[in-house]
Coordinates of C-alpha atoms and ligand atoms in Angstrom, one line a residue:
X10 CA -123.0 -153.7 -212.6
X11 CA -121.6 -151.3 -214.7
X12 CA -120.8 -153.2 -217.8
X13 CA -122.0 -149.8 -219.5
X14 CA -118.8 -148.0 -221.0
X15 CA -118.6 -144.6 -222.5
X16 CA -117.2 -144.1 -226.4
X17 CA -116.3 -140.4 -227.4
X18 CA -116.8 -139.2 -230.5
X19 CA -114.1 -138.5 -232.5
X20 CA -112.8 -141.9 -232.1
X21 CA -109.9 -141.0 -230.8
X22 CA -109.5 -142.9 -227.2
X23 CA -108.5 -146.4 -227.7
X24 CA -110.1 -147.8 -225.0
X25 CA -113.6 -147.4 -223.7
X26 CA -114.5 -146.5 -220.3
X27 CA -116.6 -146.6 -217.1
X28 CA -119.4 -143.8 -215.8
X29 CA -117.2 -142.9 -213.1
X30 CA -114.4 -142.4 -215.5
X31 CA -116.0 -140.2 -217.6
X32 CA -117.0 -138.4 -215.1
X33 CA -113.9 -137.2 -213.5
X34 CA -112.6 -136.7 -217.1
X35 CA -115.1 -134.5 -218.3
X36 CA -114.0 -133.8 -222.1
X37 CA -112.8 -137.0 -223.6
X38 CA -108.9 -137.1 -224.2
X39 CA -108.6 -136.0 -228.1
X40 CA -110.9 -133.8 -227.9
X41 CA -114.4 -135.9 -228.2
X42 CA -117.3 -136.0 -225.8
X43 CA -118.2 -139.1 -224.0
X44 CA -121.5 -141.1 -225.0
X45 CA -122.9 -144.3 -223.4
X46 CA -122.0 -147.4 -225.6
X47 CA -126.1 -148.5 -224.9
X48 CA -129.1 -147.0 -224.3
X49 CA -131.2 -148.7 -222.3
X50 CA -134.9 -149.1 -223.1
X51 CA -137.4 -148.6 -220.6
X52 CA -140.5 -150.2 -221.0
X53 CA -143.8 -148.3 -221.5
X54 CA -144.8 -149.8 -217.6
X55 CA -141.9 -148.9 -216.0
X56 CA -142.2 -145.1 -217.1
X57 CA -145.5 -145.0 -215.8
X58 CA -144.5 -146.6 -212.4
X59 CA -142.0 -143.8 -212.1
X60 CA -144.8 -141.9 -210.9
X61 CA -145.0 -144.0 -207.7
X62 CA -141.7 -142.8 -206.2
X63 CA -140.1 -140.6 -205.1
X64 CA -138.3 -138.1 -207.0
X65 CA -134.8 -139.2 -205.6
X66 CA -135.9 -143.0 -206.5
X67 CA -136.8 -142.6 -210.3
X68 CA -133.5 -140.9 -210.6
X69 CA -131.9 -143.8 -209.5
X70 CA -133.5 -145.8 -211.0
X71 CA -132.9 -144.2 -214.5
X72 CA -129.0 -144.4 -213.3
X73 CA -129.1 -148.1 -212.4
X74 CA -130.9 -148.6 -216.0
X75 CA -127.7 -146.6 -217.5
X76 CA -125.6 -149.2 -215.2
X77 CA -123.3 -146.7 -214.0
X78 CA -120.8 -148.4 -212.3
X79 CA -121.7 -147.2 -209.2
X80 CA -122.8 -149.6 -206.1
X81 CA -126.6 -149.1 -206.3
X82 CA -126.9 -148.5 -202.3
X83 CA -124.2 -146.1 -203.1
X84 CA -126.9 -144.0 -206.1
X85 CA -129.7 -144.4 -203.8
X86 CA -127.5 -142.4 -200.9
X87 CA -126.3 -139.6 -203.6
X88 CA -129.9 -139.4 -205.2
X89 CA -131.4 -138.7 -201.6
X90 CA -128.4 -136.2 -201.2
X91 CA -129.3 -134.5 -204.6
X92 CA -133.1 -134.2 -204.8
X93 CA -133.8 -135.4 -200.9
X94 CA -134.1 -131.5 -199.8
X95 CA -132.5 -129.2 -201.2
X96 CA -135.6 -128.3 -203.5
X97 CA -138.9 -126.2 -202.6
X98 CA -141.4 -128.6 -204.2
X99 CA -141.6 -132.2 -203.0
X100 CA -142.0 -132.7 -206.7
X101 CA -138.4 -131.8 -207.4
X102 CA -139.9 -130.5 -211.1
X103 CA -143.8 -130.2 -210.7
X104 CA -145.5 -129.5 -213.8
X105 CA -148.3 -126.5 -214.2
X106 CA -150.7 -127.1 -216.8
X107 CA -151.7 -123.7 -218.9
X108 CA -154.6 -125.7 -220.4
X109 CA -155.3 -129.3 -221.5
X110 CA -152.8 -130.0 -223.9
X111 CA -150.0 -127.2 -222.3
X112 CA -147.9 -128.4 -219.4
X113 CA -145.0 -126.4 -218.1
X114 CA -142.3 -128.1 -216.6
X115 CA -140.4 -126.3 -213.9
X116 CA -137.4 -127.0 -213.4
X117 CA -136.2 -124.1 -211.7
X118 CA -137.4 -125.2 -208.0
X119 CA -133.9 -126.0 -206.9
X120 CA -131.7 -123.4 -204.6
X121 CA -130.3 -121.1 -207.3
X122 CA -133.8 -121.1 -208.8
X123 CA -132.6 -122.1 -212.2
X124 CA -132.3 -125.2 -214.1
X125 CA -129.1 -125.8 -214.0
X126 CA -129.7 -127.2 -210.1
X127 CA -131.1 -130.0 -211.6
X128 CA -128.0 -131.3 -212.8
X129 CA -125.5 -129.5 -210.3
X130 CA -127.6 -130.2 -207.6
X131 CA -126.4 -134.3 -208.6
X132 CA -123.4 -134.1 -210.6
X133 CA -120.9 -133.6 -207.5
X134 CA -121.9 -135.9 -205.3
X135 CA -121.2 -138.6 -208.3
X136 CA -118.3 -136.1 -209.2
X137 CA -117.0 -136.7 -205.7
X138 CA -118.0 -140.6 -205.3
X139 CA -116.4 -140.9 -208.6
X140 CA -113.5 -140.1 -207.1
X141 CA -113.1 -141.5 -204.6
X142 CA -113.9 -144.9 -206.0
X143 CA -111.0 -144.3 -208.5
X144 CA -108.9 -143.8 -205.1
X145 CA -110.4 -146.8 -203.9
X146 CA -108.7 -148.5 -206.7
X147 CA -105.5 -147.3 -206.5
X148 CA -106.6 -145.2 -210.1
X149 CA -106.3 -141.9 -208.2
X150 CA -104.7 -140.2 -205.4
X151 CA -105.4 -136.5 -205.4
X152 CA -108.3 -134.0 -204.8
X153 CA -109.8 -131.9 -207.2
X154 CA -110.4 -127.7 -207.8
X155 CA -113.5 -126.8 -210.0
X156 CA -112.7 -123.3 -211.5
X157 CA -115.5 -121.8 -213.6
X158 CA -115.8 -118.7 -215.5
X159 CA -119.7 -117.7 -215.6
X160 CA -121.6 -115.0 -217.1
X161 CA -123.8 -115.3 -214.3
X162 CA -125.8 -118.5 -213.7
X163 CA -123.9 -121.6 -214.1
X164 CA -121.3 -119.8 -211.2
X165 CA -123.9 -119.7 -208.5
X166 CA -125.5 -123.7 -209.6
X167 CA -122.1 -124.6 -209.6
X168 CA -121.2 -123.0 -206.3
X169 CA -124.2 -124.2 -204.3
X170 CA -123.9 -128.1 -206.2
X171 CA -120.2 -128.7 -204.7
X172 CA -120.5 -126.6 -201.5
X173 CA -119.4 -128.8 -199.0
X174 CA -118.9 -132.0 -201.6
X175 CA -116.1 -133.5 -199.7
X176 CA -112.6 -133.6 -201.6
X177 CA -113.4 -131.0 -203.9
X178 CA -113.4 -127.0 -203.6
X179 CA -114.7 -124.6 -206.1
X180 CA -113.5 -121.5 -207.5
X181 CA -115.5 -118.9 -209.6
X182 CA -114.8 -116.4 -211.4
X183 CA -117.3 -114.1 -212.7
X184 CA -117.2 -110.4 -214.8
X185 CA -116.9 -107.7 -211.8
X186 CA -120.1 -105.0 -212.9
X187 CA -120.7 -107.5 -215.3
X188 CA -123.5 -109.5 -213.7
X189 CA -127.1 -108.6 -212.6
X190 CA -127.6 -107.6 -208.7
X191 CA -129.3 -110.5 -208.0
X192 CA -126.5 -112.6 -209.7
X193 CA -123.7 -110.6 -207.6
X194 CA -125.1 -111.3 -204.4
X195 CA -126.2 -115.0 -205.4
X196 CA -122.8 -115.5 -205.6
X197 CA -120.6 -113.0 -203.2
X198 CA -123.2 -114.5 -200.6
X199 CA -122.4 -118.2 -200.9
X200 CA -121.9 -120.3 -198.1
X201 CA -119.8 -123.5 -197.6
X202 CA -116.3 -124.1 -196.6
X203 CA -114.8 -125.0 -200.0
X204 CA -115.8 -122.3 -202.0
X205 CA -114.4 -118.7 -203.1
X206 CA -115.9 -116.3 -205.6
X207 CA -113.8 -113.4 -207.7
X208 CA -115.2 -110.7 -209.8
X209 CA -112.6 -110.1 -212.8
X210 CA -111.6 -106.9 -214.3
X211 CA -112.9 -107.2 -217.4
X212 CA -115.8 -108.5 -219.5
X213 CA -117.0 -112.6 -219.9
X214 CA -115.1 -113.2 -222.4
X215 CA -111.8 -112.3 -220.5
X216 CA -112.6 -114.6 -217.9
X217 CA -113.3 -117.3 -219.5
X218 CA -109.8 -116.6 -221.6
X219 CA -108.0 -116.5 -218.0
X220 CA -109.7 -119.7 -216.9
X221 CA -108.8 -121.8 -220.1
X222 CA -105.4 -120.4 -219.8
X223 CA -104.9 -121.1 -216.1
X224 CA -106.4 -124.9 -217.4
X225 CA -103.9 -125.4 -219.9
X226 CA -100.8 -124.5 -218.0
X227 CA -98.8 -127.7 -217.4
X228 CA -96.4 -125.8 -215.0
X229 CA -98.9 -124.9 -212.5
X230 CA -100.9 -128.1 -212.6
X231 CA -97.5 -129.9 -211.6
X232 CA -97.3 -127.3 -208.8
X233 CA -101.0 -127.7 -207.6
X234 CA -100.4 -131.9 -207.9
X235 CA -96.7 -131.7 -205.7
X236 CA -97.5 -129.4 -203.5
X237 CA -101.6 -129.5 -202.9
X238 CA -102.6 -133.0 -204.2
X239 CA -105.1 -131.1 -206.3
X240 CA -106.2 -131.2 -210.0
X241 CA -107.7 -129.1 -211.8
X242 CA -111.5 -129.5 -213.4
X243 CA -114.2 -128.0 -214.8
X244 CA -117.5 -129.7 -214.8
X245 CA -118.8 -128.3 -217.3
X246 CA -122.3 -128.9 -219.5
X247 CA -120.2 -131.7 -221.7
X248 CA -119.8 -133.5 -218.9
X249 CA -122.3 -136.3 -219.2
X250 CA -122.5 -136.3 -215.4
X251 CA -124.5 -133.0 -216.3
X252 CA -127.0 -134.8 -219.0
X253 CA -128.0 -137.9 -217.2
X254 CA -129.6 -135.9 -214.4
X255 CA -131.1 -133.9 -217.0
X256 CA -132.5 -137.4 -219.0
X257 CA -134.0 -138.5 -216.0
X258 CA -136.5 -135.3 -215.3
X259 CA -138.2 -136.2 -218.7
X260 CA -139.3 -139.4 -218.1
X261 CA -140.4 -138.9 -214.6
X262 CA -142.4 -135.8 -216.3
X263 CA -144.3 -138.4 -218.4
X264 CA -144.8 -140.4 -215.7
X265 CA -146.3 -137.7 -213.8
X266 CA -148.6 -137.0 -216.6
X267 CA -150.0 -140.4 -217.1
X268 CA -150.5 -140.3 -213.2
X269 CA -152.3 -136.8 -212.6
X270 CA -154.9 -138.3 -215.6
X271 CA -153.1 -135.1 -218.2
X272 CA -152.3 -138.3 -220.9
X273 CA -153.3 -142.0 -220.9
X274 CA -150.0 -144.1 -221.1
X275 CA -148.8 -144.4 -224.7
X276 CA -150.2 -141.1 -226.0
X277 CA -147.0 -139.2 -228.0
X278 CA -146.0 -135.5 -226.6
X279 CA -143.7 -133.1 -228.0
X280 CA -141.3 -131.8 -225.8
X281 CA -139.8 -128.2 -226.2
X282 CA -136.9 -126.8 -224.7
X283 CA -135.2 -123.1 -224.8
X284 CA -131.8 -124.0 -226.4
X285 CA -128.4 -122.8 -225.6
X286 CA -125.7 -125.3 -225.3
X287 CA -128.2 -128.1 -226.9
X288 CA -127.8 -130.4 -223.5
X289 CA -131.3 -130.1 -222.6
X290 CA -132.7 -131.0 -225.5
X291 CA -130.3 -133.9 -226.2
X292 CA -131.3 -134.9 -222.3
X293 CA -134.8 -134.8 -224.1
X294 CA -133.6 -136.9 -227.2
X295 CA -132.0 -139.5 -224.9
X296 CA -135.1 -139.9 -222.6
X297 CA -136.9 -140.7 -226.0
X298 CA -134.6 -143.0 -227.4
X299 CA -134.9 -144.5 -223.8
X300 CA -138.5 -144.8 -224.6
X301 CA -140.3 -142.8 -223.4
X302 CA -143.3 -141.8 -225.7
X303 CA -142.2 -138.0 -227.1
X304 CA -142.7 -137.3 -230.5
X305 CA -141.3 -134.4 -231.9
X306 CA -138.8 -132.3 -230.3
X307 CA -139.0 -128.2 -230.7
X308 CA -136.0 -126.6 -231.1
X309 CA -136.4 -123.2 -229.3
X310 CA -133.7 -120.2 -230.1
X311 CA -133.5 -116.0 -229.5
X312 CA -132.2 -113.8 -231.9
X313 CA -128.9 -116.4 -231.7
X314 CA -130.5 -118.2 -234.5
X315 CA -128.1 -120.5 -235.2
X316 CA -129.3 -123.9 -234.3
X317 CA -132.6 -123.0 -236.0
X318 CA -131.0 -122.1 -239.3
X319 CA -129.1 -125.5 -238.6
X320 CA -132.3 -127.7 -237.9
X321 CA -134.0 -125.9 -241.2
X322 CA -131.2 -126.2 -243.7
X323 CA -128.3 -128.7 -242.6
X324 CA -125.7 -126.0 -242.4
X325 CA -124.5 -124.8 -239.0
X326 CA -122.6 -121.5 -240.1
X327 CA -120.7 -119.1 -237.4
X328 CA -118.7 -117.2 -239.9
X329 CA -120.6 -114.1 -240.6
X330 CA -123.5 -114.6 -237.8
X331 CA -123.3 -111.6 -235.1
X332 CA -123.3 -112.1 -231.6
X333 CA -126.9 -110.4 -230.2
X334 CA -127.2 -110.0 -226.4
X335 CA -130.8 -111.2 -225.6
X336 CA -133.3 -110.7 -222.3
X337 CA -132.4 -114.4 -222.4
X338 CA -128.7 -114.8 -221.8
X339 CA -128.0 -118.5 -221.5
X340 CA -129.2 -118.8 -224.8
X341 CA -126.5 -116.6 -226.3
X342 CA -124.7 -119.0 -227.4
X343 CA -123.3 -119.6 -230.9
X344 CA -121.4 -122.5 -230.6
X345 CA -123.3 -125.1 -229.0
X346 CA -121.4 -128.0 -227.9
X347 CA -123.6 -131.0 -227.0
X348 CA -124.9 -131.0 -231.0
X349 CA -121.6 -132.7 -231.1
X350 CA -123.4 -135.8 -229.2
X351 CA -126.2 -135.8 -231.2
X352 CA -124.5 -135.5 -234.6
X353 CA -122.6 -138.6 -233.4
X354 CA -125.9 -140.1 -232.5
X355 CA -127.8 -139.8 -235.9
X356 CA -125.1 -140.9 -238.3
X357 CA -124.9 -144.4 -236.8
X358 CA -122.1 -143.3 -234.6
X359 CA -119.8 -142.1 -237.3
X360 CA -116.7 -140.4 -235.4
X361 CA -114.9 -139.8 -238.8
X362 CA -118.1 -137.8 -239.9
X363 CA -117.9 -136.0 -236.9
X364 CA -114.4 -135.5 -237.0
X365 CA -114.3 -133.8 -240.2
X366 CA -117.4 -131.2 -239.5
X367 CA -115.3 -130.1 -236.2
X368 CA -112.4 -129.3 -238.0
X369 CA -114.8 -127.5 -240.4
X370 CA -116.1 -125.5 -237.9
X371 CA -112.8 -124.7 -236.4
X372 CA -111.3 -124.0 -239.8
X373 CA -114.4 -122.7 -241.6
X374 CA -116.7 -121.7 -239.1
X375 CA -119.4 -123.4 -240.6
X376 CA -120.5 -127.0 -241.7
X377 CA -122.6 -128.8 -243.6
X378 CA -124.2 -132.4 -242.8
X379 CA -125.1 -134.7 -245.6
X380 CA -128.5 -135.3 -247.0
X381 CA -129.2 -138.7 -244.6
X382 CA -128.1 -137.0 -241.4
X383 CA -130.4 -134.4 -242.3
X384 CA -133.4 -136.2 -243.1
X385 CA -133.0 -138.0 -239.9
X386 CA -132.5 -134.9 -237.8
X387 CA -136.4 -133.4 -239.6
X388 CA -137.6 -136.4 -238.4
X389 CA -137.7 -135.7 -234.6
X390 CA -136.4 -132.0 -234.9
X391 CA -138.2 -128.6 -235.9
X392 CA -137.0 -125.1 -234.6
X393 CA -138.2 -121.9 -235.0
X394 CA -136.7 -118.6 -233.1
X395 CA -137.7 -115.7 -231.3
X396 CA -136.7 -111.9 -230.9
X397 CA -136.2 -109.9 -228.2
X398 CA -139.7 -107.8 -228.4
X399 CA -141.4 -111.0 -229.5
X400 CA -140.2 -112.6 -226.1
X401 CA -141.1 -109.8 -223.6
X402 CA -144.9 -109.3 -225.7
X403 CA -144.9 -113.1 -225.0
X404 CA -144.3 -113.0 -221.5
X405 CA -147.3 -110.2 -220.8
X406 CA -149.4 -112.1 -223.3
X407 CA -149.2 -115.7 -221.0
X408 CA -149.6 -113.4 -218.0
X409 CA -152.8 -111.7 -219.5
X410 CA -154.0 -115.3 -220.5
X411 CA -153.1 -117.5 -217.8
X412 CA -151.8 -115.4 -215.1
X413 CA -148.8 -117.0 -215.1
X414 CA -145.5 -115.8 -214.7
X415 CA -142.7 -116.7 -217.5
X416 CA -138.9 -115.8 -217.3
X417 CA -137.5 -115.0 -220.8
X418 CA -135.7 -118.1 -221.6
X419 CA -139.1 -120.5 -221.4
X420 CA -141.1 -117.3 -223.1
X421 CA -139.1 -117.9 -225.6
X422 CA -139.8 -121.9 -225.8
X423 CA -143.7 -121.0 -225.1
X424 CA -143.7 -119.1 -228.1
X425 CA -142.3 -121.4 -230.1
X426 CA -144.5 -124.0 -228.8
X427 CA -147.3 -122.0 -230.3
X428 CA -145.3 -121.1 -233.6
X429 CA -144.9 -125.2 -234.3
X430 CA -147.5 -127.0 -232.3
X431 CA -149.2 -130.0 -234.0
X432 CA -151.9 -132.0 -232.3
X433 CA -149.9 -133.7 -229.4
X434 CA -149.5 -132.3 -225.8
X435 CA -146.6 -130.2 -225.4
X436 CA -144.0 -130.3 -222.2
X437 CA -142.7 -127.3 -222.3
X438 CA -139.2 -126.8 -220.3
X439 CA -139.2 -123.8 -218.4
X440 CA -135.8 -123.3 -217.2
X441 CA -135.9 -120.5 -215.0
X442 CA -138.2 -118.6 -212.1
X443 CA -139.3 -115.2 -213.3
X444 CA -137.4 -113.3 -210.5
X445 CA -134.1 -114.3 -211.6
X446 CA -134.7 -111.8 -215.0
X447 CA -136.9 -108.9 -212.6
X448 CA -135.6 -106.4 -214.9
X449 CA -137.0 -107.7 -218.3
X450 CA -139.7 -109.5 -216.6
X451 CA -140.8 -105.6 -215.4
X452 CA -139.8 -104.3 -219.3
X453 CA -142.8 -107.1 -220.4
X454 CA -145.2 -106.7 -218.1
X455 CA -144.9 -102.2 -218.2
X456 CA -144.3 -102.3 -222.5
X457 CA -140.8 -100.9 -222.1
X458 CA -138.5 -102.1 -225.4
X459 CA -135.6 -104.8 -224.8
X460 CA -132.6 -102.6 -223.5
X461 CA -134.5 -99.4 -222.8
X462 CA -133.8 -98.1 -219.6
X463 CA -136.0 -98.5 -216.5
X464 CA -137.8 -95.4 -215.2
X465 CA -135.7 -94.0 -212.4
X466 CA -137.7 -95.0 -209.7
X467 CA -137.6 -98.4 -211.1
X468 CA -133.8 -98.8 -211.7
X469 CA -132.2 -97.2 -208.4
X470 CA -134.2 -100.2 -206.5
X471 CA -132.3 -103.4 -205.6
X472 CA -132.6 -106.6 -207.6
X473 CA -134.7 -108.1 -204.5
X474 CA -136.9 -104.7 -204.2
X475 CA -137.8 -105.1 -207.9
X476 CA -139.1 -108.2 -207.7
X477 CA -141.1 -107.2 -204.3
X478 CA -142.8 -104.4 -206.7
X479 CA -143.3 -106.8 -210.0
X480 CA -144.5 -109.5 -207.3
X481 CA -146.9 -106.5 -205.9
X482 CA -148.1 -105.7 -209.2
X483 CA -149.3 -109.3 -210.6
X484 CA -150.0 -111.0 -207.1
X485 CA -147.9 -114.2 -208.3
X486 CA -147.0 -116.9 -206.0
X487 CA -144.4 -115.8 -203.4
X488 CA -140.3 -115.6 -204.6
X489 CA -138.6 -118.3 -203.9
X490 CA -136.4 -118.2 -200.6
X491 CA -133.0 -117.6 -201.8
X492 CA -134.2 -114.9 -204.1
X493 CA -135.7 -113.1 -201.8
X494 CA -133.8 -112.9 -198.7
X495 CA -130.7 -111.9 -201.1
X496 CA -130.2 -108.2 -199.5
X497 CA -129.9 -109.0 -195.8
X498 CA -127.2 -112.0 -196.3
X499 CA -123.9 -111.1 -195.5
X500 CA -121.2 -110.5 -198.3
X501 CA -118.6 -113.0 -198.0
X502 CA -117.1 -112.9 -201.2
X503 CA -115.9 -109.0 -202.3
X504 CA -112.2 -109.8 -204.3
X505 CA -111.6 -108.4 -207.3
X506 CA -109.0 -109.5 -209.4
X507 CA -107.2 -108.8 -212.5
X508 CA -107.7 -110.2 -215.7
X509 CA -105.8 -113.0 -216.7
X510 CA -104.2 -116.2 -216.2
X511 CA -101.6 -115.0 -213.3
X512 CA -104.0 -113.3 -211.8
X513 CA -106.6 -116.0 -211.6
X514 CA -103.8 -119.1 -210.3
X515 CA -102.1 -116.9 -207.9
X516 CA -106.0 -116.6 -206.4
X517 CA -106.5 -120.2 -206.5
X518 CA -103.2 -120.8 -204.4
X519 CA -104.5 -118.2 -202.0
X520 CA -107.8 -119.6 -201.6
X521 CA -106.5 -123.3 -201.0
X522 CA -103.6 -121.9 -198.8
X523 CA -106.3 -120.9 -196.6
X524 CA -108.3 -123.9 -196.8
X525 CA -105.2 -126.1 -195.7
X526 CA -104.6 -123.9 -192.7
X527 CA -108.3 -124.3 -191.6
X528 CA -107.4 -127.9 -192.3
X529 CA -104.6 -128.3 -190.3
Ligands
PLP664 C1 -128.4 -123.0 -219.5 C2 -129.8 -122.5 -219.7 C3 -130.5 -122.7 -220.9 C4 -129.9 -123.5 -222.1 O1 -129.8 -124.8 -221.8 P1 -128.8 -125.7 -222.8 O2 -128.8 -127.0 -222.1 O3 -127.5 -125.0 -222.7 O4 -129.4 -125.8 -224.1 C5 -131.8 -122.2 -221.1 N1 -132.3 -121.5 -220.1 C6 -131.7 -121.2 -218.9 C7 -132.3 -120.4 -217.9 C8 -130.4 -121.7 -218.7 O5 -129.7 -121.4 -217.6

């Protein structure tokens, strides 16, 4: 067990090391992100018997077959804690088929109704188990604080993932007015005992400046160790505690197909997946390479074209590309960090090549690959993109035809299918329930333009009435649970703070303060 060891990709740590290692780290010292040394193959018969278990049980399996070095009774117990139920479909991510060839996977069933649960819905229970078996060893002997900055989304997955984790609390910090109604009182209604929310004065941006800051202060991480026995983490998408969940929803998915009769085991499907931080697709990319039977993989980007200009031409280039807010927000991105993985993975593992295109990108703010990496990447890549009006016209256009609800993000990936389609199947990722993006879901469906305002009827009503009405208006299936119920929940959570590093750590010693005199 757990003769699997994780390499990062620079090159520049000098040993090698366990699951639960680079797990706790996160980022790879140096700079690199981790990768597993092997991955394993999977034969074409134990995909397909996937099918027969359980959710929980194909994800451990998938993590025994990545021989994690974690005891397996010890996976099984986390897996049943992480997909046992917590989610409103048995099915963890059920799949809806548009037609024969179409299949939608939803992966937005989990308790912040986006798909982020899938892999913070696991991550800190291995986070926390990781931990502790560090301690075990004498390799540790302190507890940890997650602080996050969000924009919205990854703040509440995160919040409801480590809520009540044992030997770890979690701090988030989100833009105060910055955030959607229903992404205010996701959050400022969280429960849990180790968990505390702050709005920011300020915008994203300055949060996530404060957060880094507070991070790379070595005074007050002496302080928190001394005093509180607490590190600082982040647990963040690089962490490949994130992407194995994420592999292991791709297989199962082909499982499921060959069992409901959609494809005969063997048959090739393209997958496609609405890209942000490119660690859903490379969750996709590994799941292949781990053999199951997906051909292409479609590359789907808004108006933050980037990786699309990248997957047609072999130069990634930042330096005179505009930021464009979209109606799909977690694909504004314009650095995306997990391409670093799969850079690493289509040179042959060449951390020197990778090396030099980071510091490019730092220095340049653009790169360019050489012709081999490229051809390799048009083997199993193809992108296209997708503007805002495009994206809302697509979501009332698969309403019209199929009477099926889309969010913006996997509007934008349905479109794309379309635009690139060959003859395979297509799994199409679909990465969030409508009624978490009511207000351009109601733009689509009424003809109003991206970023026109809502008549005023419309926009004085509450995040949960609006999705009442656009539920009214296209009879679809009820709103998930913790959606709806949003406006009678108490507020727990109604700080705000200023910008900025002080601000931010003399928070966090306030919030774990309190949590040591309930404690004691
Ligand atoms: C995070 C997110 C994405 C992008 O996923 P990446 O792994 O960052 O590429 C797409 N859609 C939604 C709804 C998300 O929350």
């Amino acid at each position: 067990m757990g003769k699997n060891l994780y390499v990062d990709t620079r090159g520049n740590c000098k040993q090698a090391v366990p699951f639960t290692q680079a797990v706790i780290d996160g980022l790879a010292h140096g700079g690199g992100l981790y990768v597993p040394q092997t991955v394993p193959t999977l034969s074409l018969e134990q995909i397909v018997a996937l099918a027969e278990k359980p959710y929980a049980q194909r994800a451990a399996t998938i993590y025994k077959a990545f021989d994690v070095d974690i005891p397996e009774e010890t996976i099984d117990d986390l897996m049943e804690k992480a997909y046992g139920n917590r989610f409103d479909d048995e099915a963890i991510g059920p799949i809806t088929s548009l037609d024969d060839s179409t299949h939608v996977l939803e992966l937005w069933h989990g308790p912040t109704s986006a798909f982020k649960d899938m892999a913070l819905q696991c991550l800190p229970w291995f986070f926390s188990a990781s931990a502790q078996l560090l301690r075990d060893r004498g390799e540790l002997d302190h507890e940890f604080l997650i602080l996050v900055a969000t924009s919205g989304d990854t703040g509440k997955a995160a919040l409801e993932g480590f809520c009540d984790v044992p030997g770890v609390s979690i701090g988030v910090t989100y833009p105060h007015g910055g955030v959607s109604d229903i992404q205010f009182k996701q959050m400022a209604t969280q429960a849990g005992s180790n968990v505390h929310v702050w709005g920011v004065r300020g915008n994203f941006d300055d949060c996530q400046t404060g957060v880094k800051n507070v991070f790379s202060d070595d005074e007050f991480a002496k302080k928190l160790l001394d005093e509180y026995s607490i590190a600082l983490s982040s647990a963040n998408s690089i962490n490949w505690g994130r992407l194995l969940p994420q592999v292991v929803y791709y297989v199962s998915a082909y499982s499921q197909l060959v069992h409901d009769g959609k494809i005969k085991a063997g048959d090739l499907i393209d997958v496609c997946v609405p890209t942000g931080n490119f660690g859903n697709i490379l969750a996709a990319w590994y799941a292949k390479q781990a053999g199951t039977p997906i051909d292409m993989l479609l590359c789907a980007s808004n108006e933050n074209r980037v990786l699309t200009d990248f997957i047609n031409t072999g130069t990634y280039d930042i330096s005179d590309r505009p930021f464009v807010l979209t109606p799909s927000p977690s694909m504004d991105i314009l650095v995306s960090s997990n391409l670093e993985r799969q850079l690493f993975e289509l040179t042959g593992r060449n951390a020197q090549a990778i090396t030099n295109w980071m510091d490019d990108l730092r220095e340049k703010r653009a790169f360019r690959i050489d012709q081999e990496t490229f051809a390799r990447i048009r083997e199993t890549f193809i992108s296209d993109s997708v503007d805002s009006a495009t994206c809302l016209e697509t979501i009332k256009a698969a309403f019209d035809e199929h009477n099926y609800l889309l969010d913006p993000h996997t509007a934008v990936a349905y479109r794309v299918a379309q635009n690139l389609r060959g003859a395979n199947p297509v799994l199409i990722a679909s990465t969030a329930h409508w009624a978490k993006f009511g207000i351009n879901v109601y733009r689509a469906l009424h003809g109003i333009a991206p970023g026109e305002a809502l008549p005023d009827e419309v926009a004085a009503l509450s995040g949960c009435e609006l999705n009442e009405l656009i539920a009214r208006e296209t009879n679809a299936s009820p709103i998930p649970q913790g959606l709806a119920q949003l406006d009678s929940k108490p507020i727990r959570f109604a700080d705000v703070i200023d910008a900025g590093a002080e601000s931010i750590r003399k928070a966090a010693l306030e919030f774990l303060d309190e949590l040591s005199a309930e404690r004691a």
